[in-house]
């Protein structure tokens, strides 16, 4: 299994040769069409730091890019988001040896849509009947992306399909605990439901539901 970088790379970082080279490999795999390929020489410089910042802004969504990649940090998780474990192993081998990584698959739109690099992350159900295990593959893959970002490997789904009455019961229970918090949680449609409770507190739970 891939190990990743051992120390930080970029601005005010350790910048060990093997770690820098590995980040250069991943930056090349993730580069956009208008970006030039970095030399995978393990030497930190302006071009590599600029490429890190460009990736942080355009792919990670950071408003203030710091030009630094930390082990198991957010930038690193995005760099390897759609790179399979076997490809990461190859990248790490190339970083240790004086080899180029041109044989590896770039992170293309096709690769992203295939959810490559996420297959080892599992999403399971708990205490949910088979007929209610209805979470779509697309939604599970969104959960896998969140797992990758958080550095976790497994998520458990504990609730899926709810009938309106069941949802109303849950919202009523939570509204009794902290109504203001529930108003912050939901959008306009949910607020209308909560207002039913707010305007009818003197009535029984059954009437409110």
PDB file of C-alpha atoms in Angstrom:
ATOM      1  CA  UNK A   1       0.000   0.000   0.000  1.00  0.00           C
ATOM      2  CA  UNK A   2       1.210   3.546  -0.734  1.00  0.00           C
ATOM      3  CA  UNK A   3       2.824   5.441   2.126  1.00  0.00           C
ATOM      4  CA  UNK A   4       2.747   8.999   0.755  1.00  0.00           C
ATOM      5  CA  UNK A   5       5.281  11.676   1.586  1.00  0.00           C
ATOM      6  CA  UNK A   6       7.241  11.390   4.798  1.00  0.00           C
ATOM      7  CA  UNK A   7       7.741  15.136   5.353  1.00  0.00           C
ATOM      8  CA  UNK A   8       6.231  18.380   4.115  1.00  0.00           C
ATOM      9  CA  UNK A   9       6.940  19.791   0.667  1.00  0.00           C
ATOM     10  CA  UNK A  10       6.855  23.421  -0.516  1.00  0.00           C
ATOM     11  CA  UNK A  11       7.061  26.736   1.329  1.00  0.00           C
ATOM     12  CA  UNK A  12       8.907  26.529   4.668  1.00  0.00           C
ATOM     13  CA  UNK A  13       8.934  22.729   4.425  1.00  0.00           C
ATOM     14  CA  UNK A  14      11.479  19.934   4.824  1.00  0.00           C
ATOM     15  CA  UNK A  15      11.646  19.348   1.058  1.00  0.00           C
ATOM     16  CA  UNK A  16      13.436  16.032   1.070  1.00  0.00           C
ATOM     17  CA  UNK A  17      14.342  14.938  -2.439  1.00  0.00           C
ATOM     18  CA  UNK A  18      12.121  11.831  -2.601  1.00  0.00           C
ATOM     19  CA  UNK A  19       9.104  13.684  -1.179  1.00  0.00           C
ATOM     20  CA  UNK A  20       9.516  16.627  -3.560  1.00  0.00           C
ATOM     21  CA  UNK A  21       9.811  14.293  -6.526  1.00  0.00           C
ATOM     22  CA  UNK A  22       6.651  12.424  -5.520  1.00  0.00           C
ATOM     23  CA  UNK A  23       4.698  15.698  -5.310  1.00  0.00           C
ATOM     24  CA  UNK A  24       6.095  16.724  -8.698  1.00  0.00           C
ATOM     25  CA  UNK A  25       4.839  13.411 -10.135  1.00  0.00           C
ATOM     26  CA  UNK A  26       1.355  13.966  -8.688  1.00  0.00           C
ATOM     27  CA  UNK A  27       1.272  17.580  -9.860  1.00  0.00           C
ATOM     28  CA  UNK A  28       2.120  16.396 -13.374  1.00  0.00           C
ATOM     29  CA  UNK A  29      -0.641  13.786 -13.251  1.00  0.00           C
ATOM     30  CA  UNK A  30      -3.128  16.475 -12.180  1.00  0.00           C
ATOM     31  CA  UNK A  31      -1.904  19.302 -14.400  1.00  0.00           C
ATOM     32  CA  UNK A  32      -4.298  21.137 -16.687  1.00  0.00           C
ATOM     33  CA  UNK A  33      -3.850  21.363 -20.446  1.00  0.00           C
ATOM     34  CA  UNK A  34      -2.331  24.852 -20.329  1.00  0.00           C
ATOM     35  CA  UNK A  35       0.256  23.883 -17.702  1.00  0.00           C
ATOM     36  CA  UNK A  36       3.772  22.809 -18.549  1.00  0.00           C
ATOM     37  CA  UNK A  37       5.062  19.539 -17.164  1.00  0.00           C
ATOM     38  CA  UNK A  38       7.340  19.917 -14.150  1.00  0.00           C
ATOM     39  CA  UNK A  39      10.786  18.396 -14.105  1.00  0.00           C
ATOM     40  CA  UNK A  40      10.612  15.447 -11.715  1.00  0.00           C
ATOM     41  CA  UNK A  41      14.042  16.128 -10.242  1.00  0.00           C
ATOM     42  CA  UNK A  42      13.205  16.297  -6.528  1.00  0.00           C
ATOM     43  CA  UNK A  43      14.414  19.901  -6.303  1.00  0.00           C
ATOM     44  CA  UNK A  44      12.060  22.478  -4.838  1.00  0.00           C
ATOM     45  CA  UNK A  45      11.881  25.751  -6.717  1.00  0.00           C
ATOM     46  CA  UNK A  46       9.559  28.492  -7.912  1.00  0.00           C
ATOM     47  CA  UNK A  47       7.953  26.364 -10.636  1.00  0.00           C
ATOM     48  CA  UNK A  48       7.070  23.551  -8.233  1.00  0.00           C
ATOM     49  CA  UNK A  49       5.768  25.948  -5.561  1.00  0.00           C
ATOM     50  CA  UNK A  50       3.731  27.850  -8.177  1.00  0.00           C
ATOM     51  CA  UNK A  51       2.286  24.529  -9.383  1.00  0.00           C
ATOM     52  CA  UNK A  52       1.321  23.618  -5.799  1.00  0.00           C
ATOM     53  CA  UNK A  53      -0.409  26.988  -5.343  1.00  0.00           C
ATOM     54  CA  UNK A  54      -2.191  26.674  -8.699  1.00  0.00           C
ATOM     55  CA  UNK A  55      -3.473  23.236  -7.715  1.00  0.00           C
ATOM     56  CA  UNK A  56      -4.574  24.462  -4.284  1.00  0.00           C
ATOM     57  CA  UNK A  57      -6.593  27.310  -5.795  1.00  0.00           C
ATOM     58  CA  UNK A  58      -8.066  25.500  -8.810  1.00  0.00           C
ATOM     59  CA  UNK A  59      -8.530  21.955  -7.503  1.00  0.00           C
ATOM     60  CA  UNK A  60      -8.611  22.161  -3.707  1.00  0.00           C
ATOM     61  CA  UNK A  61     -10.586  25.416  -3.597  1.00  0.00           C
ATOM     62  CA  UNK A  62      -8.252  27.227  -1.234  1.00  0.00           C
ATOM     63  CA  UNK A  63      -8.660  31.010  -1.280  1.00  0.00           C
ATOM     64  CA  UNK A  64      -5.250  31.564   0.286  1.00  0.00           C
ATOM     65  CA  UNK A  65      -2.899  28.968  -1.161  1.00  0.00           C
ATOM     66  CA  UNK A  66       0.117  28.386   1.084  1.00  0.00           C
ATOM     67  CA  UNK A  67       2.236  26.477  -1.448  1.00  0.00           C
ATOM     68  CA  UNK A  68       2.801  23.629   0.977  1.00  0.00           C
ATOM     69  CA  UNK A  69       1.859  19.944   0.943  1.00  0.00           C
ATOM     70  CA  UNK A  70       1.825  18.130   4.282  1.00  0.00           C
ATOM     71  CA  UNK A  71       1.717  14.343   4.828  1.00  0.00           C
ATOM     72  CA  UNK A  72      -1.949  13.260   4.907  1.00  0.00           C
ATOM     73  CA  UNK A  73      -2.989  16.904   4.565  1.00  0.00           C
ATOM     74  CA  UNK A  74      -5.842  18.265   2.472  1.00  0.00           C
ATOM     75  CA  UNK A  75      -3.699  19.152  -0.544  1.00  0.00           C
ATOM     76  CA  UNK A  76      -2.105  15.706  -0.577  1.00  0.00           C
ATOM     77  CA  UNK A  77      -5.488  13.986  -0.361  1.00  0.00           C
ATOM     78  CA  UNK A  78      -6.678  15.986  -3.383  1.00  0.00           C
ATOM     79  CA  UNK A  79      -3.492  15.245  -5.336  1.00  0.00           C
ATOM     80  CA  UNK A  80      -4.123  11.518  -4.910  1.00  0.00           C
ATOM     81  CA  UNK A  81      -7.939  11.692  -5.003  1.00  0.00           C
ATOM     82  CA  UNK A  82      -8.384   9.804  -8.288  1.00  0.00           C
ATOM     83  CA  UNK A  83      -5.117   7.891  -8.388  1.00  0.00           C
ATOM     84  CA  UNK A  84      -5.426   4.179  -7.676  1.00  0.00           C
ATOM     85  CA  UNK A  85      -3.331   2.592  -4.929  1.00  0.00           C
ATOM     86  CA  UNK A  86      -1.359   0.605  -7.532  1.00  0.00           C
ATOM     87  CA  UNK A  87      -0.529   3.846  -9.359  1.00  0.00           C
ATOM     88  CA  UNK A  88       0.485   5.498  -6.100  1.00  0.00           C
ATOM     89  CA  UNK A  89       2.803   2.553  -5.437  1.00  0.00           C
ATOM     90  CA  UNK A  90       4.335   3.071  -8.884  1.00  0.00           C
ATOM     91  CA  UNK A  91       4.700   6.813  -8.265  1.00  0.00           C
ATOM     92  CA  UNK A  92       6.452   6.181  -4.966  1.00  0.00           C
ATOM     93  CA  UNK A  93       8.773   3.675  -6.617  1.00  0.00           C
ATOM     94  CA  UNK A  94       9.575   6.263  -9.307  1.00  0.00           C
ATOM     95  CA  UNK A  95      10.232   8.877  -6.623  1.00  0.00           C
ATOM     96  CA  UNK A  96      12.724   6.603  -4.884  1.00  0.00           C
ATOM     97  CA  UNK A  97      14.398   5.684  -8.171  1.00  0.00           C
ATOM     98  CA  UNK A  98      15.520   8.013 -10.941  1.00  0.00           C
ATOM     99  CA  UNK A  99      12.580   7.250 -13.256  1.00  0.00           C
ATOM    100  CA  UNK A 100       9.966   9.342 -15.007  1.00  0.00           C
ATOM    101  CA  UNK A 101       6.263   8.689 -14.469  1.00  0.00           C
ATOM    102  CA  UNK A 102       5.020   9.103 -18.041  1.00  0.00           C
ATOM    103  CA  UNK A 103       3.564   5.583 -18.056  1.00  0.00           C
ATOM    104  CA  UNK A 104       1.036   6.540 -15.365  1.00  0.00           C
ATOM    105  CA  UNK A 105      -2.520   7.623 -16.167  1.00  0.00           C
ATOM    106  CA  UNK A 106      -3.214  11.372 -15.968  1.00  0.00           C
ATOM    107  CA  UNK A 107      -6.209  12.523 -13.977  1.00  0.00           C
ATOM    108  CA  UNK A 108      -8.598  13.132 -16.867  1.00  0.00           C
ATOM    109  CA  UNK A 109     -12.328  13.839 -16.786  1.00  0.00           C
ATOM    110  CA  UNK A 110     -12.906  10.208 -17.792  1.00  0.00           C
ATOM    111  CA  UNK A 111     -10.848   9.018 -14.853  1.00  0.00           C
ATOM    112  CA  UNK A 112     -12.697  11.273 -12.416  1.00  0.00           C
ATOM    113  CA  UNK A 113     -16.083  10.054 -13.680  1.00  0.00           C
ATOM    114  CA  UNK A 114     -14.926   6.450 -13.260  1.00  0.00           C
ATOM    115  CA  UNK A 115     -14.254   7.216  -9.561  1.00  0.00           C
ATOM    116  CA  UNK A 116     -10.750   5.805  -9.847  1.00  0.00           C
ATOM    117  CA  UNK A 117      -8.811   5.939  -6.600  1.00  0.00           C
ATOM    118  CA  UNK A 118     -11.901   5.585  -4.423  1.00  0.00           C
ATOM    119  CA  UNK A 119     -12.681   1.882  -4.830  1.00  0.00           C
ATOM    120  CA  UNK A 120     -10.887   0.888  -1.600  1.00  0.00           C
ATOM    121  CA  UNK A 121     -13.142   3.171   0.482  1.00  0.00           C
ATOM    122  CA  UNK A 122     -16.229   1.351   1.752  1.00  0.00           C
ATOM    123  CA  UNK A 123     -19.762   2.564   2.451  1.00  0.00           C
ATOM    124  CA  UNK A 124     -22.048   0.126   4.278  1.00  0.00           C
ATOM    125  CA  UNK A 125     -25.492   0.052   5.899  1.00  0.00           C
ATOM    126  CA  UNK A 126     -26.366  -0.615   9.537  1.00  0.00           C
ATOM    127  CA  UNK A 127     -29.775  -1.723  10.836  1.00  0.00           C
ATOM    128  CA  UNK A 128     -31.494  -0.875   7.548  1.00  0.00           C
ATOM    129  CA  UNK A 129     -33.755  -3.463   5.824  1.00  0.00           C
ATOM    130  CA  UNK A 130     -32.685  -4.531   2.338  1.00  0.00           C
ATOM    131  CA  UNK A 131     -35.671  -2.810   0.724  1.00  0.00           C
ATOM    132  CA  UNK A 132     -34.555   0.517   2.202  1.00  0.00           C
ATOM    133  CA  UNK A 133     -30.921   0.288   1.150  1.00  0.00           C
ATOM    134  CA  UNK A 134     -31.596   2.780  -1.614  1.00  0.00           C
ATOM    135  CA  UNK A 135     -28.593   5.126  -1.624  1.00  0.00           C
ATOM    136  CA  UNK A 136     -27.528   5.620  -5.250  1.00  0.00           C
ATOM    137  CA  UNK A 137     -24.053   4.770  -6.522  1.00  0.00           C
ATOM    138  CA  UNK A 138     -23.504   8.462  -7.299  1.00  0.00           C
ATOM    139  CA  UNK A 139     -24.299   9.409  -3.688  1.00  0.00           C
ATOM    140  CA  UNK A 140     -22.028   6.666  -2.344  1.00  0.00           C
ATOM    141  CA  UNK A 141     -19.191   8.013  -4.465  1.00  0.00           C
ATOM    142  CA  UNK A 142     -19.734  11.492  -2.998  1.00  0.00           C
ATOM    143  CA  UNK A 143     -19.395   9.882   0.441  1.00  0.00           C
ATOM    144  CA  UNK A 144     -16.175   8.171  -0.732  1.00  0.00           C
ATOM    145  CA  UNK A 145     -14.768  11.535  -1.817  1.00  0.00           C
ATOM    146  CA  UNK A 146     -15.566  12.898   1.660  1.00  0.00           C
ATOM    147  CA  UNK A 147     -13.859   9.873   3.222  1.00  0.00           C
ATOM    148  CA  UNK A 148     -10.739  10.466   1.112  1.00  0.00           C
ATOM    149  CA  UNK A 149     -10.687  14.129   2.125  1.00  0.00           C
ATOM    150  CA  UNK A 150     -11.015  13.187   5.797  1.00  0.00           C
ATOM    151  CA  UNK A 151      -8.421  10.417   5.649  1.00  0.00           C
ATOM    152  CA  UNK A 152     -11.006   7.789   6.610  1.00  0.00           C
ATOM    153  CA  UNK A 153     -11.709   4.415   5.001  1.00  0.00           C
ATOM    154  CA  UNK A 154     -15.266   3.495   5.988  1.00  0.00           C
ATOM    155  CA  UNK A 155     -18.651   5.161   6.369  1.00  0.00           C
ATOM    156  CA  UNK A 156     -21.863   3.680   7.771  1.00  0.00           C
ATOM    157  CA  UNK A 157     -25.323   4.688   6.541  1.00  0.00           C
ATOM    158  CA  UNK A 158     -27.821   4.446   9.392  1.00  0.00           C
ATOM    159  CA  UNK A 159     -30.869   6.062   7.778  1.00  0.00           C
ATOM    160  CA  UNK A 160     -32.236   6.266   4.237  1.00  0.00           C
ATOM    161  CA  UNK A 161     -35.908   6.306   3.262  1.00  0.00           C
ATOM    162  CA  UNK A 162     -38.264   8.106   5.642  1.00  0.00           C
ATOM    163  CA  UNK A 163     -41.998   8.562   5.260  1.00  0.00           C
ATOM    164  CA  UNK A 164     -43.318  12.105   5.886  1.00  0.00           C
ATOM    165  CA  UNK A 165     -44.686  11.174   9.306  1.00  0.00           C
ATOM    166  CA  UNK A 166     -41.315   9.724  10.371  1.00  0.00           C
ATOM    167  CA  UNK A 167     -39.510  12.866   9.215  1.00  0.00           C
ATOM    168  CA  UNK A 168     -42.035  15.048  11.056  1.00  0.00           C
ATOM    169  CA  UNK A 169     -41.510  13.049  14.253  1.00  0.00           C
ATOM    170  CA  UNK A 170     -37.747  13.521  14.050  1.00  0.00           C
ATOM    171  CA  UNK A 171     -38.040  17.240  13.293  1.00  0.00           C
ATOM    172  CA  UNK A 172     -40.494  17.717  16.165  1.00  0.00           C
ATOM    173  CA  UNK A 173     -38.211  15.910  18.593  1.00  0.00           C
ATOM    174  CA  UNK A 174     -35.211  18.036  17.566  1.00  0.00           C
ATOM    175  CA  UNK A 175     -37.258  21.258  17.541  1.00  0.00           C
ATOM    176  CA  UNK A 176     -38.224  20.665  21.175  1.00  0.00           C
ATOM    177  CA  UNK A 177     -34.554  20.377  22.076  1.00  0.00           C
ATOM    178  CA  UNK A 178     -33.277  23.464  20.197  1.00  0.00           C
ATOM    179  CA  UNK A 179     -35.647  25.183  17.769  1.00  0.00           C
ATOM    180  CA  UNK A 180     -33.192  27.920  16.796  1.00  0.00           C
ATOM    181  CA  UNK A 181     -30.590  25.328  15.825  1.00  0.00           C
ATOM    182  CA  UNK A 182     -33.124  23.562  13.596  1.00  0.00           C
ATOM    183  CA  UNK A 183     -33.982  26.815  11.823  1.00  0.00           C
ATOM    184  CA  UNK A 184     -30.264  27.226  11.065  1.00  0.00           C
ATOM    185  CA  UNK A 185     -30.070  23.682   9.769  1.00  0.00           C
ATOM    186  CA  UNK A 186     -32.877  23.652   7.217  1.00  0.00           C
ATOM    187  CA  UNK A 187     -33.704  25.765   4.188  1.00  0.00           C
ATOM    188  CA  UNK A 188     -36.946  27.619   3.490  1.00  0.00           C
ATOM    189  CA  UNK A 189     -39.055  24.468   3.022  1.00  0.00           C
ATOM    190  CA  UNK A 190     -37.841  23.006   6.311  1.00  0.00           C
ATOM    191  CA  UNK A 191     -38.457  26.326   8.039  1.00  0.00           C
ATOM    192  CA  UNK A 192     -42.136  26.130   7.051  1.00  0.00           C
ATOM    193  CA  UNK A 193     -42.374  22.739   8.753  1.00  0.00           C
ATOM    194  CA  UNK A 194     -40.660  24.046  11.890  1.00  0.00           C
ATOM    195  CA  UNK A 195     -43.010  27.036  11.996  1.00  0.00           C
ATOM    196  CA  UNK A 196     -45.927  24.602  12.389  1.00  0.00           C
ATOM    197  CA  UNK A 197     -44.381  23.544  15.692  1.00  0.00           C
ATOM    198  CA  UNK A 198     -43.515  27.130  16.620  1.00  0.00           C
ATOM    199  CA  UNK A 199     -47.141  28.243  16.109  1.00  0.00           C
ATOM    200  CA  UNK A 200     -48.762  25.219  17.772  1.00  0.00           C
ATOM    201  CA  UNK A 201     -46.708  24.432  20.856  1.00  0.00           C
ATOM    202  CA  UNK A 202     -49.834  24.084  22.980  1.00  0.00           C
ATOM    203  CA  UNK A 203     -51.154  21.223  20.868  1.00  0.00           C
ATOM    204  CA  UNK A 204     -50.349  17.539  21.256  1.00  0.00           C
ATOM    205  CA  UNK A 205     -47.500  15.913  19.336  1.00  0.00           C
ATOM    206  CA  UNK A 206     -49.996  13.971  17.236  1.00  0.00           C
ATOM    207  CA  UNK A 207     -51.815  17.136  16.170  1.00  0.00           C
ATOM    208  CA  UNK A 208     -48.558  18.929  15.335  1.00  0.00           C
ATOM    209  CA  UNK A 209     -47.240  15.992  13.311  1.00  0.00           C
TER     210      UNK A 209
END
